[in-house]
CSV table of C-alpha atoms in Angstrom, one decimal:
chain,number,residue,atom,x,y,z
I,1,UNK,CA,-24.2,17.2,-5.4
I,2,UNK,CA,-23.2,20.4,-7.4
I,3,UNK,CA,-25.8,21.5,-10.4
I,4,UNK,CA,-24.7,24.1,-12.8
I,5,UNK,CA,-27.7,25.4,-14.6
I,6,UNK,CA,-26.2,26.6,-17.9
I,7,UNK,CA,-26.3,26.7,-22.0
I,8,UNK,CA,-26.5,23.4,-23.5
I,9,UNK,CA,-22.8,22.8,-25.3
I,10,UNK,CA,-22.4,20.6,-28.7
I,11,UNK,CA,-20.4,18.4,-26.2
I,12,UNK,CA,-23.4,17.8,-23.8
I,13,UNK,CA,-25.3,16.1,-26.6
I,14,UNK,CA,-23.8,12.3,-25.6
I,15,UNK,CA,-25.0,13.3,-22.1
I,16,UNK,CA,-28.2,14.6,-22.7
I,17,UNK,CA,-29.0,11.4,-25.3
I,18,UNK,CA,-28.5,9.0,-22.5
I,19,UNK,CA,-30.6,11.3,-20.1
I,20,UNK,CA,-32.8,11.1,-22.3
I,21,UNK,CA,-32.6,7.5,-22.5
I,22,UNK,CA,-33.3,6.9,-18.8
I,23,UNK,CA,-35.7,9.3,-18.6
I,24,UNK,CA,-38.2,8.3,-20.9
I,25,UNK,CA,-37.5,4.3,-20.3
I,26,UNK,CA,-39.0,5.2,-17.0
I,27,UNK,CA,-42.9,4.7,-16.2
I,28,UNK,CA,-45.3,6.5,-17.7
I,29,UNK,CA,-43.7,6.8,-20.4
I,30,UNK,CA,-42.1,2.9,-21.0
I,31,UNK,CA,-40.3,4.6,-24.1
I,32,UNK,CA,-37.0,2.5,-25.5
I,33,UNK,CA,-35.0,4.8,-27.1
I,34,UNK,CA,-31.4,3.6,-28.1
I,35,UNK,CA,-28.5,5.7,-28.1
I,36,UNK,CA,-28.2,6.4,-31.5
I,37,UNK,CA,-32.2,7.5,-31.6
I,38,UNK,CA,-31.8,10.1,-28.9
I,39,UNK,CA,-28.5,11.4,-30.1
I,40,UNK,CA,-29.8,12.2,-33.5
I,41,UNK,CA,-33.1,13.5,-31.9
I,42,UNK,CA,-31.4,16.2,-29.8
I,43,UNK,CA,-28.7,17.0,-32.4
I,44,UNK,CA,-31.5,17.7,-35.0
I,45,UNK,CA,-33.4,19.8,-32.3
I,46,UNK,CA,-30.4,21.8,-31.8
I,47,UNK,CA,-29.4,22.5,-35.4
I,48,UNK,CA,-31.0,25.6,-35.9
I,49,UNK,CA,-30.5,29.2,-35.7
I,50,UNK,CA,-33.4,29.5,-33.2
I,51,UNK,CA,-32.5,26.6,-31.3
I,52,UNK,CA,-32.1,27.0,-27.7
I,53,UNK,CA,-31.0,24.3,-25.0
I,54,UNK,CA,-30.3,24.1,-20.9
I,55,UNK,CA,-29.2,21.6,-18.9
I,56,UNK,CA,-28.3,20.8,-15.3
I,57,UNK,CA,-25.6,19.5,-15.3
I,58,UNK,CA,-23.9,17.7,-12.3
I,59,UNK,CA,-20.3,18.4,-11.9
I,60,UNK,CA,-19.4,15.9,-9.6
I,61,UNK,CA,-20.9,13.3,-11.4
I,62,UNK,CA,-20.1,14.7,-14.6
I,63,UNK,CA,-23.7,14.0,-16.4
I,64,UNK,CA,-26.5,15.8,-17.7
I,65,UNK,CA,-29.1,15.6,-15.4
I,66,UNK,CA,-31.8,17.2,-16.9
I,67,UNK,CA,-32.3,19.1,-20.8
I,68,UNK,CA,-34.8,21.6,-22.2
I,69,UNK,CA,-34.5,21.7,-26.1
I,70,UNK,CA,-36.6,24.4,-27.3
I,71,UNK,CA,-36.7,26.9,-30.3
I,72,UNK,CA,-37.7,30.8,-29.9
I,73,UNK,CA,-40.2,31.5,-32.4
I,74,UNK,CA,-41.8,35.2,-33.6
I,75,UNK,CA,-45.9,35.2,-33.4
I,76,UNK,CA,-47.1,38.8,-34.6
I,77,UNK,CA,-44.7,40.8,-32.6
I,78,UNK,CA,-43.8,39.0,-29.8
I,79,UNK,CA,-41.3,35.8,-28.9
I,80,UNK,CA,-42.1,32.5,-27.5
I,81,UNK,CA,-39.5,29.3,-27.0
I,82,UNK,CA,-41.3,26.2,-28.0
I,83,UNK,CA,-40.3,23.3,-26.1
I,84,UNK,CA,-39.9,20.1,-27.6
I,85,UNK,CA,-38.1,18.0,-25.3
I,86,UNK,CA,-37.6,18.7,-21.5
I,87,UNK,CA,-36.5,15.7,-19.4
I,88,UNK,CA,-35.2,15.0,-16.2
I,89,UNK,CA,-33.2,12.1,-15.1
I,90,UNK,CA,-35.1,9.7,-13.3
I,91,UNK,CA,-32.3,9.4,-10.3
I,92,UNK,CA,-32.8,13.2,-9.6
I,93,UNK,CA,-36.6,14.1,-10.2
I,94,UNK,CA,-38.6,15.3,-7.3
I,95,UNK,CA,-35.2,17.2,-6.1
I,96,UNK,CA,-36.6,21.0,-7.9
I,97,UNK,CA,-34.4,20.4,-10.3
I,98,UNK,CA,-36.8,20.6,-13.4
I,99,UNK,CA,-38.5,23.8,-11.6
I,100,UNK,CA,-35.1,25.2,-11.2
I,101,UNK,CA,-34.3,24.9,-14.6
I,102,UNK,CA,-37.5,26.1,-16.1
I,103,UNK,CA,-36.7,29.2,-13.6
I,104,UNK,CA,-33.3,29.3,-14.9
I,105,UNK,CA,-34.5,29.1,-18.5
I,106,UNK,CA,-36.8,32.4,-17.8
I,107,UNK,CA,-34.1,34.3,-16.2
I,108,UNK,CA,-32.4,33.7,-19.8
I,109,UNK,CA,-34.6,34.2,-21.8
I,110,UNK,CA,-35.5,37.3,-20.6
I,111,UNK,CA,-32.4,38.1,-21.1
I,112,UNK,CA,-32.4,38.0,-24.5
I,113,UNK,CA,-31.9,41.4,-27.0
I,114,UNK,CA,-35.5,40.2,-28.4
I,115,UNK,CA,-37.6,39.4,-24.9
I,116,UNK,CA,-39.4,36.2,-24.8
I,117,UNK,CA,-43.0,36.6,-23.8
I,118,UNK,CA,-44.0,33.0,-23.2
I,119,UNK,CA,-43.1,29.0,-23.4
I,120,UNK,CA,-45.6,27.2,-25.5
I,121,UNK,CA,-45.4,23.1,-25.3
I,122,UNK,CA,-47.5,20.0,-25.8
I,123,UNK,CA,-47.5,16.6,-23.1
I,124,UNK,CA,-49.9,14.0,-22.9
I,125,UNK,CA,-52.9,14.5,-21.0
I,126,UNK,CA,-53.0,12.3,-17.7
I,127,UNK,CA,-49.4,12.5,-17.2
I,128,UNK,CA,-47.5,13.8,-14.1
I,129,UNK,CA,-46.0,16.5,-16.7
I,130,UNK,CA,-49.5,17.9,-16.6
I,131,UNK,CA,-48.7,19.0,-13.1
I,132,UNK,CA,-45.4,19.5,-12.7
I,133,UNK,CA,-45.7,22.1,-15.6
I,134,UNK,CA,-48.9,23.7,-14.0
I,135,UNK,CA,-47.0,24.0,-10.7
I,136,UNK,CA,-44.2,25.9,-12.7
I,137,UNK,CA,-46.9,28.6,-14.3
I,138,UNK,CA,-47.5,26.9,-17.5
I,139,UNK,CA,-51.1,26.3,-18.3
I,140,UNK,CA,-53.7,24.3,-20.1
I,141,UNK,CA,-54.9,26.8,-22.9
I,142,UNK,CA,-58.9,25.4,-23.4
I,143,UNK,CA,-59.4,26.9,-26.7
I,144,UNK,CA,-56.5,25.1,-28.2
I,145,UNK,CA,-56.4,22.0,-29.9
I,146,UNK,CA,-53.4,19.5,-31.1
I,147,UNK,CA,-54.0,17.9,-34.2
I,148,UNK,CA,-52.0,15.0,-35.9
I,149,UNK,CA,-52.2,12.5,-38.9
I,150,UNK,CA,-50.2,10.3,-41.2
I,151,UNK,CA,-48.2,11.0,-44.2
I,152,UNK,CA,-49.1,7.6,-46.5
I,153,UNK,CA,-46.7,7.1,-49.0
């Protein structure tokens, strides 16, 4: 197995839907997303100027094998890339290749003309993405809340 860690391309989106597919079909998520739902989920993601996305991608295989879709975002006068989807495929977790391309997305990032200071995200509580994330440097900040509700029409 060969894994390129690089940019995501507009051509990686097919690849990175059905990732995405697989990924989140898998326990504990149980999440049935169809190919259509994941494409447009990943092309929206991706459609702005702020947008950022990474894969590892598998060259002998061809596929996507994992995605991070984030956007950098300005707070006072520092950056921070929010992450709204980071997934890896189910055949090829527990193999580093998530840490390695979080590490790979820092090396980036901190590339950048405007340095990014920090990665901000949300996951469900409970979940092995707690973990994995805290084993990767990214914590649970206490005095911070998510809050949701519904739009009624």
């Amino acid at each position: 197995m060969n894994i390129e860690y690089r940019r995501m391309l507009t051509e990686d989106i097919p690849s990175c839907a059905i990732e995405l597919m697989k990924a989140f079909k898998e326990s504990p998520w149980n999440e049935n997303w169809t190919y259509e739902q994941a494409y447009k989920r990943i092309d929206e993601l991706m459609s702005s100027r702020v947008s950022r996305g990474y894969v590892a991608y598998d060259t002998e295989a061809s596929i996507v094998i994992a995605m991070l879709c984030g956007r950098i975002m300005t707070y006072l006068d520092f950056k921070e890339i929010w992450v709204d989807e980071f997934s890896v495929h189910p055949d090829y977790q527990r193999m580093n290749i998530g840490s390695n391309l979080l590490t790979y997305v820092r090396e980036e990032l901190g590339k950048e003309s405007e340095k990014v200071f920090g990665i901000a995200l949300t996951t469900e509580r409970g979940k092995p993405s707690v973990l994995f994330y805290e084993k990767n440097g990214i914590h649970v900040e206490e005095d911070v809340i998510f809050m949701s509700g519904r739009i009624e029409v």
